[in-house]
Coordinates of C-alpha atoms and ligand atoms in Angstrom, one line a residue:
M1 CA 0.0 0.0 0.0
M2 CA 2.9 2.4 0.8
A3 CA 4.4 2.1 -2.6
A4 CA 1.0 2.6 -4.2
E5 CA 0.5 5.7 -2.0
A6 CA 3.8 7.1 -2.9
G7 CA 3.1 6.6 -6.6
V8 CA -0.3 8.3 -6.4
R9 CA 1.0 11.1 -4.2
G10 CA 3.8 11.8 -6.7
K11 CA 1.3 12.0 -9.6
L12 CA -1.0 14.3 -7.6
R13 CA 1.9 16.6 -6.8
E14 CA 2.8 16.7 -10.4
A15 CA -0.8 17.7 -11.2
G16 CA -1.0 20.2 -8.3
Q17 CA -3.8 18.3 -6.7
E18 CA -2.2 16.8 -3.5
Q19 CA -5.1 18.2 -1.4
L20 CA -7.0 15.1 -2.5
L21 CA -4.9 13.1 0.1
R22 CA -5.3 15.6 2.9
F23 CA -7.3 13.1 5.1
W24 CA -5.0 10.2 4.4
D25 CA -3.8 9.8 7.9
E26 CA -7.4 9.5 9.2
L27 CA -8.4 6.8 6.8
S28 CA -8.8 3.1 7.5
P29 CA -6.9 0.6 5.2
A30 CA -10.1 -0.1 3.3
E31 CA -10.9 3.6 2.8
R32 CA -7.4 4.2 1.7
E33 CA -7.6 1.4 -0.9
A34 CA -10.9 2.8 -2.2
L35 CA -9.3 6.3 -2.7
L36 CA -6.3 4.8 -4.4
V37 CA -8.5 2.9 -6.8
E38 CA -10.2 6.1 -7.7
L39 CA -7.0 8.1 -8.1
R40 CA -4.8 5.6 -9.8
P41 CA -6.2 6.0 -13.3
L42 CA -5.9 9.8 -13.3
E43 CA -3.1 10.7 -15.5
P44 CA -1.2 13.7 -14.0
G45 CA -0.8 15.8 -17.1
E46 CA -4.5 15.3 -18.0
L47 CA -5.7 16.0 -14.5
K48 CA -3.6 19.2 -14.3
E49 CA -4.9 20.4 -17.6
H50 CA -8.5 19.5 -16.7
C51 CA -8.3 21.5 -13.4
Q52 CA -6.6 24.5 -15.1
R53 CA -9.1 24.5 -17.9
A54 CA -12.0 24.5 -15.5
E55 CA -10.6 27.3 -13.5
R56 CA -9.8 29.3 -16.6
A57 CA -13.3 28.7 -18.0
Y58 CA -14.8 29.9 -14.7
S59 CA -12.8 33.0 -14.5
G60 CA -13.8 33.7 -18.1
E61 CA -10.3 33.7 -19.4
S62 CA -10.8 31.0 -22.0
G63 CA -12.1 27.5 -22.4
A64 CA -15.7 28.5 -22.1
P65 CA -17.4 28.7 -25.4
Q66 CA -17.7 32.3 -26.6
R67 CA -21.1 33.7 -27.2
L68 CA -21.7 32.6 -30.8
D69 CA -24.8 34.7 -31.4
S70 CA -23.3 37.3 -33.7
N71 CA -22.0 34.6 -36.1
M72 CA -25.1 32.5 -36.2
S73 CA -27.4 31.9 -39.2
P74 CA -30.5 29.7 -39.3
L75 CA -30.7 26.5 -41.3
H76 CA -31.9 27.0 -44.8
P77 CA -35.3 25.3 -45.2
Q78 CA -34.1 23.7 -48.5
L79 CA -31.6 21.7 -46.4
L80 CA -34.3 20.1 -44.5
G81 CA -36.2 16.9 -45.1
S82 CA -39.5 17.2 -43.3
T83 CA -42.3 14.9 -42.3
K84 CA -44.6 17.9 -42.7
H85 CA -43.4 19.4 -45.9
S86 CA -41.7 16.7 -48.0
P87 CA -44.1 15.0 -50.4
P88 CA -45.7 11.7 -49.2
G89 CA -44.1 9.7 -52.1
Q90 CA -40.7 11.0 -51.0
L91 CA -41.3 10.1 -47.4
N92 CA -42.4 6.6 -48.4
A93 CA -39.2 6.2 -50.5
W94 CA -37.1 7.1 -47.5
E95 CA -38.9 4.7 -45.3
E96 CA -38.4 1.9 -47.8
E97 CA -34.7 2.7 -47.9
G98 CA -34.5 2.7 -44.1
F99 CA -36.2 -0.6 -43.9
L100 CA -33.9 -2.0 -46.5
Q101 CA -30.8 -1.0 -44.5
I102 CA -32.3 -2.3 -41.3
S103 CA -33.2 -5.6 -42.9
Q104 CA -29.5 -6.0 -44.0
N105 CA -28.4 -5.6 -40.3
K106 CA -26.7 -2.3 -41.2
V107 CA -28.4 -0.2 -38.6
A108 CA -27.7 0.1 -34.8
V109 CA -29.2 2.3 -32.1
L110 CA -27.1 3.9 -29.4
L111 CA -28.7 5.2 -26.3
L112 CA -27.1 8.0 -24.2
A113 CA -28.0 7.0 -20.6
G114 CA -25.2 8.2 -18.4
G115 CA -27.1 11.1 -16.9
Q116 CA -28.0 11.4 -13.2
G117 CA -31.6 12.6 -13.6
T118 CA -31.0 15.4 -11.1
R119 CA -33.8 17.6 -12.4
L120 CA -36.2 14.7 -12.4
G121 CA -35.2 14.1 -8.8
V122 CA -34.7 10.3 -8.9
S123 CA -31.7 8.4 -7.7
Y124 CA -32.0 5.6 -10.3
P125 CA -31.4 5.8 -14.1
K126 CA -34.1 7.8 -16.0
G127 CA -34.7 4.8 -18.3
M128 CA -36.2 2.9 -15.3
Y129 CA -38.8 5.6 -14.8
R130 CA -42.5 4.9 -15.1
V131 CA -44.5 7.9 -16.2
G132 CA -47.8 6.3 -15.1
L133 CA -49.0 4.6 -18.2
P134 CA -51.8 2.1 -17.8
S135 CA -49.3 -0.7 -18.7
G136 CA -46.9 0.5 -16.1
K137 CA -44.0 0.4 -18.7
T138 CA -40.7 2.1 -18.1
L139 CA -38.9 4.2 -20.8
Y140 CA -36.4 1.3 -21.2
Q141 CA -39.2 -1.2 -21.9
L142 CA -40.9 1.1 -24.4
Q143 CA -37.6 1.5 -26.2
A144 CA -36.8 -2.2 -26.2
E145 CA -40.2 -3.0 -27.6
R146 CA -39.8 -0.5 -30.4
I147 CA -36.6 -2.1 -31.4
R148 CA -38.3 -5.5 -31.5
R149 CA -41.1 -4.1 -33.6
V150 CA -38.9 -2.3 -36.1
Q151 CA -36.8 -5.5 -36.5
Q152 CA -40.0 -7.5 -37.1
L153 CA -41.3 -5.0 -39.7
A154 CA -38.0 -4.9 -41.6
S155 CA -37.7 -8.7 -41.4
E156 CA -41.2 -9.2 -42.8
K157 CA -40.8 -6.7 -45.6
H158 CA -37.6 -8.3 -46.8
A159 CA -38.1 -11.9 -45.8
T160 CA -35.1 -11.9 -43.6
E161 CA -34.3 -12.3 -39.9
C162 CA -32.6 -9.1 -38.9
T163 CA -31.2 -7.5 -35.8
V164 CA -30.8 -3.9 -34.6
P165 CA -28.2 -4.0 -31.9
W166 CA -28.7 -1.7 -29.0
Y167 CA -25.7 0.0 -27.6
I168 CA -26.2 1.7 -24.2
M169 CA -23.8 4.2 -22.9
T170 CA -24.0 4.3 -19.1
S171 CA -21.9 6.0 -16.4
E172 CA -20.7 4.9 -13.0
F173 CA -24.1 6.1 -11.8
T174 CA -26.2 4.1 -14.2
L175 CA -24.3 1.0 -15.3
S176 CA -25.0 -1.5 -12.5
P177 CA -28.7 -0.5 -11.9
T178 CA -29.3 -0.6 -15.7
Q179 CA -27.6 -4.0 -16.0
K180 CA -29.6 -5.4 -13.1
F181 CA -32.8 -4.0 -14.4
F182 CA -32.3 -5.5 -17.9
K183 CA -31.4 -8.9 -16.4
E184 CA -34.4 -8.9 -14.2
H185 CA -36.7 -8.2 -17.2
N186 CA -34.9 -10.7 -19.4
Y187 CA -33.8 -7.9 -21.7
F188 CA -37.4 -7.3 -22.6
G189 CA -37.4 -10.1 -25.1
L190 CA -34.3 -8.9 -26.9
A191 CA -31.3 -11.2 -27.4
R192 CA -28.9 -10.6 -24.5
S193 CA -26.0 -10.5 -26.9
D194 CA -27.6 -7.7 -28.9
V195 CA -27.8 -5.3 -25.9
I196 CA -24.3 -3.9 -25.4
M197 CA -23.7 -1.7 -22.4
F198 CA -20.6 0.3 -21.8
E199 CA -19.5 3.1 -19.5
Q200 CA -18.4 6.6 -20.2
R201 CA -15.6 8.2 -18.2
M202 CA -16.0 10.2 -15.0
I203 CA -13.9 13.3 -14.4
P204 CA -13.4 15.3 -11.2
A205 CA -15.5 18.3 -10.4
V206 CA -13.3 21.3 -9.7
G207 CA -13.6 24.1 -7.2
F208 CA -13.4 27.8 -8.3
D209 CA -9.7 27.7 -7.0
G210 CA -8.8 25.1 -9.6
K211 CA -8.6 22.3 -7.0
A212 CA -10.5 19.0 -7.5
I213 CA -13.2 18.6 -4.9
L214 CA -13.4 15.8 -2.3
E215 CA -16.9 14.6 -1.8
R216 CA -16.0 12.5 1.2
K217 CA -12.7 12.1 3.0
N218 CA -11.8 9.2 0.6
K219 CA -13.8 10.0 -2.4
V220 CA -13.3 12.6 -5.2
A221 CA -16.4 14.3 -6.5
M222 CA -16.7 12.9 -10.0
A223 CA -19.1 13.6 -12.8
P224 CA -19.7 12.0 -16.2
D225 CA -17.9 13.8 -19.0
G226 CA -21.1 14.8 -20.8
N227 CA -22.9 13.0 -23.6
G228 CA -20.0 14.0 -25.9
G229 CA -18.0 11.6 -23.7
L230 CA -19.5 9.1 -26.2
Y231 CA -16.6 9.4 -28.6
R232 CA -13.9 8.5 -26.1
A233 CA -16.1 5.8 -24.5
L234 CA -16.5 4.2 -28.0
S235 CA -12.8 3.8 -28.3
D236 CA -12.1 3.0 -24.7
N237 CA -14.6 0.1 -24.9
Q238 CA -13.9 -1.1 -28.5
I239 CA -17.5 -0.5 -29.4
L240 CA -16.8 0.5 -33.0
E241 CA -14.9 -2.7 -33.5
D242 CA -18.0 -4.6 -32.3
M243 CA -20.1 -2.6 -34.8
E244 CA -17.7 -3.4 -37.6
R245 CA -17.8 -7.1 -36.8
R246 CA -21.6 -7.0 -37.0
G247 CA -21.5 -5.2 -40.3
V248 CA -23.2 -2.1 -38.9
S249 CA -22.8 1.0 -41.1
Y250 CA -25.4 3.5 -39.7
I251 CA -26.0 4.5 -36.1
H252 CA -29.0 6.3 -34.6
V253 CA -27.9 8.0 -31.4
Y254 CA -30.5 9.3 -29.0
C255 CA -31.2 10.5 -25.4
V256 CA -33.0 8.3 -22.9
D257 CA -35.6 10.8 -21.9
N258 CA -37.9 11.2 -24.9
I259 CA -40.9 9.0 -24.5
L260 CA -41.8 9.3 -28.2
V261 CA -38.4 8.4 -29.6
K262 CA -38.5 6.4 -32.8
M263 CA -35.6 4.0 -32.5
A264 CA -33.9 3.3 -35.8
D265 CA -36.6 5.4 -37.5
P266 CA -36.7 4.0 -41.0
V267 CA -37.7 7.4 -42.5
F268 CA -34.9 9.2 -40.8
I269 CA -32.3 6.5 -41.6
G270 CA -33.5 6.3 -45.2
F271 CA -33.4 10.1 -45.6
C272 CA -29.9 10.3 -44.3
V273 CA -28.7 7.4 -46.3
S274 CA -30.3 8.6 -49.5
K275 CA -28.7 12.0 -49.1
G276 CA -25.3 10.4 -48.6
A277 CA -25.0 12.1 -45.2
D278 CA -22.3 11.2 -42.7
C279 CA -24.0 13.0 -39.9
G280 CA -27.6 14.1 -39.4
A281 CA -30.0 15.6 -36.8
K282 CA -33.7 15.4 -36.2
V283 CA -35.3 18.7 -35.3
V284 CA -38.7 20.0 -34.2
E285 CA -40.1 23.5 -34.4
K286 CA -39.5 25.1 -31.0
A287 CA -42.6 25.3 -28.8
Y288 CA -41.8 28.7 -27.4
P289 CA -38.7 30.9 -27.6
A290 CA -37.1 30.0 -24.3
E291 CA -37.7 26.3 -24.6
P292 CA -34.6 24.5 -23.2
V293 CA -33.6 22.9 -26.4
G294 CA -30.4 23.6 -28.4
V295 CA -30.9 25.1 -31.9
V296 CA -29.5 23.5 -35.0
C297 CA -28.0 26.3 -37.1
Q298 CA -24.8 27.4 -38.7
V299 CA -22.0 29.4 -37.1
D300 CA -19.6 31.0 -39.5
G301 CA -21.1 28.7 -42.1
V302 CA -20.5 25.5 -40.1
F303 CA -23.3 23.3 -38.9
Q304 CA -23.6 23.4 -35.2
V305 CA -26.0 23.2 -32.2
V306 CA -26.0 26.2 -30.1
E307 CA -27.2 25.0 -26.7
Y308 CA -29.9 26.7 -24.8
S309 CA -27.5 27.5 -21.9
E310 CA -25.2 29.3 -24.3
I311 CA -27.5 31.4 -26.4
S312 CA -28.5 35.0 -25.5
P313 CA -32.1 35.8 -24.7
E314 CA -32.2 38.3 -27.6
T315 CA -31.2 35.7 -30.2
V316 CA -33.7 33.3 -28.8
E317 CA -36.5 35.9 -29.3
K318 CA -35.5 36.9 -32.8
R319 CA -38.2 36.6 -35.4
N320 CA -38.5 36.6 -39.2
P321 CA -40.7 39.1 -41.0
D322 CA -43.6 36.6 -41.0
G323 CA -43.4 36.3 -37.2
S324 CA -41.9 32.9 -37.0
L325 CA -38.8 32.3 -34.8
T326 CA -35.5 32.8 -36.7
Y327 CA -33.9 30.0 -34.7
N328 CA -36.6 27.5 -34.8
A329 CA -34.9 24.2 -35.4
G330 CA -35.0 22.6 -32.0
N331 CA -32.5 19.8 -31.3
I332 CA -34.2 16.7 -30.0
C333 CA -31.0 14.8 -29.4
N334 CA -31.6 12.2 -32.2
H335 CA -28.5 11.9 -34.4
F336 CA -27.5 9.9 -37.4
F337 CA -23.8 8.9 -37.9
T338 CA -22.1 6.6 -40.3
L339 CA -19.7 4.2 -38.7
E340 CA -16.9 5.7 -40.7
F341 CA -17.7 9.2 -39.3
L342 CA -17.7 7.8 -35.7
Q343 CA -14.3 6.1 -36.4
K344 CA -12.9 9.3 -37.6
M345 CA -14.1 11.1 -34.5
S346 CA -13.1 8.5 -32.0
R347 CA -9.7 7.7 -33.5
S348 CA -8.4 11.1 -34.2
L349 CA -10.7 14.2 -33.9
E350 CA -12.2 13.7 -30.4
P351 CA -9.5 15.7 -28.6
L352 CA -10.5 18.7 -30.7
L353 CA -14.0 18.8 -29.1
G354 CA -14.2 21.6 -26.6
Y355 CA -15.5 21.4 -23.1
H356 CA -18.6 23.2 -21.9
M357 CA -18.7 24.5 -18.4
A358 CA -21.5 24.0 -15.9
V359 CA -21.4 25.6 -12.5
K360 CA -23.1 23.3 -10.0
K361 CA -23.7 22.7 -6.3
V362 CA -21.2 20.0 -5.5
P363 CA -21.4 18.3 -2.0
Y364 CA -17.9 18.4 -0.4
V365 CA -16.0 17.8 2.9
D366 CA -14.7 21.0 4.5
E367 CA -11.3 21.4 6.2
E368 CA -12.6 19.9 9.4
G369 CA -13.9 16.9 7.6
N370 CA -17.6 17.8 7.8
L371 CA -19.9 16.9 4.9
V372 CA -21.4 20.0 3.4
K373 CA -24.3 20.3 1.1
P374 CA -23.7 23.8 -0.4
S375 CA -26.7 26.1 -0.9
R376 CA -24.9 27.9 -3.7
P377 CA -22.9 26.7 -6.6
N378 CA -19.3 25.9 -5.6
G379 CA -18.0 23.7 -8.3
I380 CA -17.3 23.4 -12.0
K381 CA -18.3 20.4 -14.1
M382 CA -16.8 20.1 -17.5
E383 CA -18.7 18.4 -20.2
K384 CA -18.4 17.6 -23.9
F385 CA -21.5 17.6 -26.0
V386 CA -22.5 14.9 -28.4
F387 CA -23.5 17.3 -31.2
D388 CA -20.2 19.2 -31.3
V389 CA -19.0 16.8 -33.9
F390 CA -21.3 18.3 -36.6
Q391 CA -18.5 20.7 -37.5
F392 CA -16.5 17.8 -38.8
A393 CA -19.2 16.4 -41.1
K394 CA -18.6 16.3 -44.8
N395 CA -22.3 16.1 -45.5
F396 CA -24.6 17.2 -42.7
V397 CA -28.4 16.9 -43.0
A398 CA -31.3 17.9 -40.8
F399 CA -34.7 16.3 -40.7
E400 CA -37.7 18.0 -39.3
V401 CA -40.4 16.0 -37.6
L402 CA -43.7 16.7 -35.9
R403 CA -43.4 17.3 -32.2
E404 CA -46.6 15.6 -31.3
E405 CA -45.4 12.4 -33.0
E406 CA -41.8 12.4 -31.9
F407 CA -40.8 14.6 -29.0
S408 CA -41.8 14.8 -25.4
P409 CA -38.8 14.8 -23.1
L410 CA -38.9 13.8 -19.4
K411 CA -36.7 16.3 -17.7
N412 CA -38.5 17.6 -14.6
A413 CA -40.5 16.3 -11.7
D414 CA -44.3 16.9 -11.7
T415 CA -43.9 20.1 -9.7
A416 CA -42.8 21.8 -12.9
D417 CA -45.2 22.8 -15.8
K418 CA -43.3 21.3 -18.7
D419 CA -41.3 18.2 -19.6
T420 CA -42.6 16.2 -16.7
P421 CA -44.0 12.6 -16.2
T422 CA -47.5 14.0 -16.7
T423 CA -46.7 15.8 -20.0
A424 CA -44.8 12.7 -21.3
R425 CA -47.6 10.3 -20.4
R426 CA -50.2 12.6 -22.0
A427 CA -48.1 13.0 -25.2
L428 CA -47.9 9.2 -25.6
L429 CA -51.6 8.7 -24.8
W430 CA -52.7 11.4 -27.2
Q431 CA -50.6 9.9 -29.9
H432 CA -52.2 6.5 -29.3
Y433 CA -55.6 7.9 -29.1
R434 CA -55.1 9.6 -32.5
W435 CA -53.8 6.4 -34.0
A436 CA -56.8 4.5 -32.6
R437 CA -59.3 7.0 -34.0
K438 CA -57.6 7.0 -37.3
A439 CA -57.8 3.2 -37.4
G440 CA -61.5 3.5 -36.9
A441 CA -61.9 2.7 -33.2
R442 CA -65.1 4.0 -31.5
F443 CA -64.8 4.8 -27.8
I444 CA -67.9 4.1 -25.8
N445 CA -69.2 6.5 -23.2
V446 CA -66.7 9.1 -24.2
N447 CA -67.4 12.6 -25.2
D448 CA -65.4 12.7 -28.4
S449 CA -66.2 16.1 -29.5
R450 CA -62.7 17.3 -29.2
E451 CA -60.7 17.0 -32.4
A452 CA -58.2 14.1 -32.1
E453 CA -55.7 15.8 -34.4
Q454 CA -55.6 18.9 -32.3
S455 CA -52.1 18.8 -31.0
S456 CA -52.2 21.9 -28.9
C457 CA -53.9 20.2 -26.1
S458 CA -51.7 17.2 -26.2
E459 CA -49.7 18.0 -23.0
S460 CA -52.0 20.3 -21.1
E461 CA -54.9 17.9 -20.7
D462 CA -55.6 14.2 -20.9
P463 CA -57.1 12.7 -24.2
P464 CA -60.8 12.0 -24.2
A465 CA -60.2 8.3 -23.8
V466 CA -57.2 6.3 -22.6
C467 CA -55.8 3.9 -25.2
E468 CA -52.3 2.6 -24.9
V469 CA -50.9 0.6 -27.8
S470 CA -48.0 -1.7 -27.1
P471 CA -45.0 -1.0 -29.4
L472 CA -44.9 -4.7 -30.1
V473 CA -48.2 -4.2 -31.9
S474 CA -47.5 -0.9 -33.7
Y475 CA -44.4 1.2 -34.1
F476 CA -45.8 4.3 -35.8
G477 CA -49.5 3.7 -35.9
E478 CA -49.2 1.0 -38.6
G479 CA -51.4 -2.0 -38.8
L480 CA -54.1 -0.9 -36.3
E481 CA -57.1 -1.1 -38.6
S482 CA -57.3 -4.9 -38.4
H483 CA -57.4 -4.7 -34.6
L484 CA -59.5 -1.6 -34.1
Q485 CA -61.7 -0.7 -37.0
H486 CA -65.4 -0.5 -36.1
K487 CA -64.6 -1.8 -32.7
D488 CA -66.4 -0.4 -29.6
I489 CA -63.8 0.3 -27.0
S490 CA -64.1 1.3 -23.4
S491 CA -61.5 3.4 -21.9
P492 CA -58.9 2.6 -20.5
F493 CA -57.8 0.2 -23.1
I494 CA -54.5 -1.5 -23.6
L495 CA -53.8 -3.0 -27.0
D496 CA -51.1 -5.5 -26.3
R497 CA -50.1 -8.5 -28.4
H498 CA -52.5 -10.7 -26.6
K499 CA -55.5 -8.4 -27.2
A500 CA -54.4 -7.8 -30.7
K501 CA -54.6 -11.5 -31.5
E502 CA -58.1 -11.7 -29.9
A503 CA -59.3 -8.7 -31.8
D504 CA -58.2 -10.2 -35.1
V505 CA -60.4 -13.3 -34.8
Ligands
GN1_1 C1 -25.8 18.5 -24.7 C2 -27.1 18.0 -25.3 O1 -27.2 17.0 -26.0 N1 -28.2 18.8 -25.0 C3 -29.5 18.4 -25.6 C4 -30.3 17.7 -24.4 O2 -30.5 18.6 -23.4 P1 -30.4 18.3 -21.8 O3 -31.0 19.4 -21.1 O4 -28.9 18.2 -21.6 O5 -31.1 17.0 -21.6 O6 -31.6 17.3 -24.9 C5 -32.4 18.4 -25.5 C6 -33.6 17.8 -26.0 O7 -34.3 17.1 -25.0 C7 -31.6 19.1 -26.6 O8 -32.4 20.2 -27.1 C8 -30.3 19.6 -26.1 O9 -29.6 20.3 -27.1

């Protein structure tokens, strides 16, 4: 242990971070070992640079992204594919192309699930959250079932047996509960070998004085390196090699919290592939100017997302002569990448991605060894952002989708007005109600006078009838006529596979 201590102490001295050992003498052998395990992998040069970068970013010297507003320009509408504006024939052709690629095992999905869910206020991974659907399903289960359905649709269309592997990036916070959860639920019917979990790196939170923070006497305050930690995690865990082995060429990357996410969406995949894109993003029209979503735009002619935390209120409010918002292309954290592009990023360009600073309340131990929960921000967390790679794309494309069909994120607890369990649940139930009505279902004892297509009410009130469709039965509303047409249905109604079979006879 002494040699190990000397080694680590030497490294920390080199990094200017020896304060991390200041309680060493008070620690038990087991506590010392735990601290050494945490400190050993920290490379002195990197640690020093990280702490200095954080301090500089905080003091405004450099490192923090400059305000980009004056160099921004909106996406040109011609650049967009759109579920609203592109002709139906074109959308069908993209969908066909997407299904073809999926059927040839060329498409994978990759979930970003390393976040801590602080705003939602849960101590477990967000994907394990139940928003209160009649079925009681969690976000993870909905997603797993959508993968199963899209595999089935592609397989049927092309008379093959295809697989969409699911890569899940977790962090120290989410890996073991996520693993356990999937195991307990038997991978929701997916093949165990097609669900690949890996972990992103954690990096120390830094005080305003440039010193890494101790969270306990023998524990450094660590935080995941942001969703842009993806590129490093891909190489650290040989994930791209795994994709290559499987013959994957296209990857759909998405965030865990959007209850309406269309995994491996054939239309989006087909659009990107048809355009020969190496990198793509799905966008929605912003709901209101200050909505906390990044905007996809160009900065000095280069495609980029300007994050909501880094854009000025004036730019956010800017409007076109017709009254629409100038920066209206909201990022919904659904990205398309070719394997080749990810290889280029992970193997060589990743170090060029900048860090973004977040000033946070970080629990710490004071000089006397007391645990303190600060009431004001005291620490700097440095994060990379997944979309910062757009600048390296040779052919970037954006695809606009309808919010009510594809975006309702779960960010906050129900005490907030927006992006809560309630708004997420309603968004899904409205969508399924619309599908059911379109398929010809009749809801008994329900005042159906409200227009089902009216999307404005989709998050502020419940739909007239509760109808939940299992993703195993329908992925985007397809195939429901045979189960629902001219059927009298009483609310609440869950259309699962079992009921679907019954309804067919
Ligand atoms: C770094 C990053 O990916 N930020 C994304 C992400 O925001 P979070 O607030 O970090 O969850 O999801 C938003 C959509 O829900 C998207 O608009 C935003 O740009």
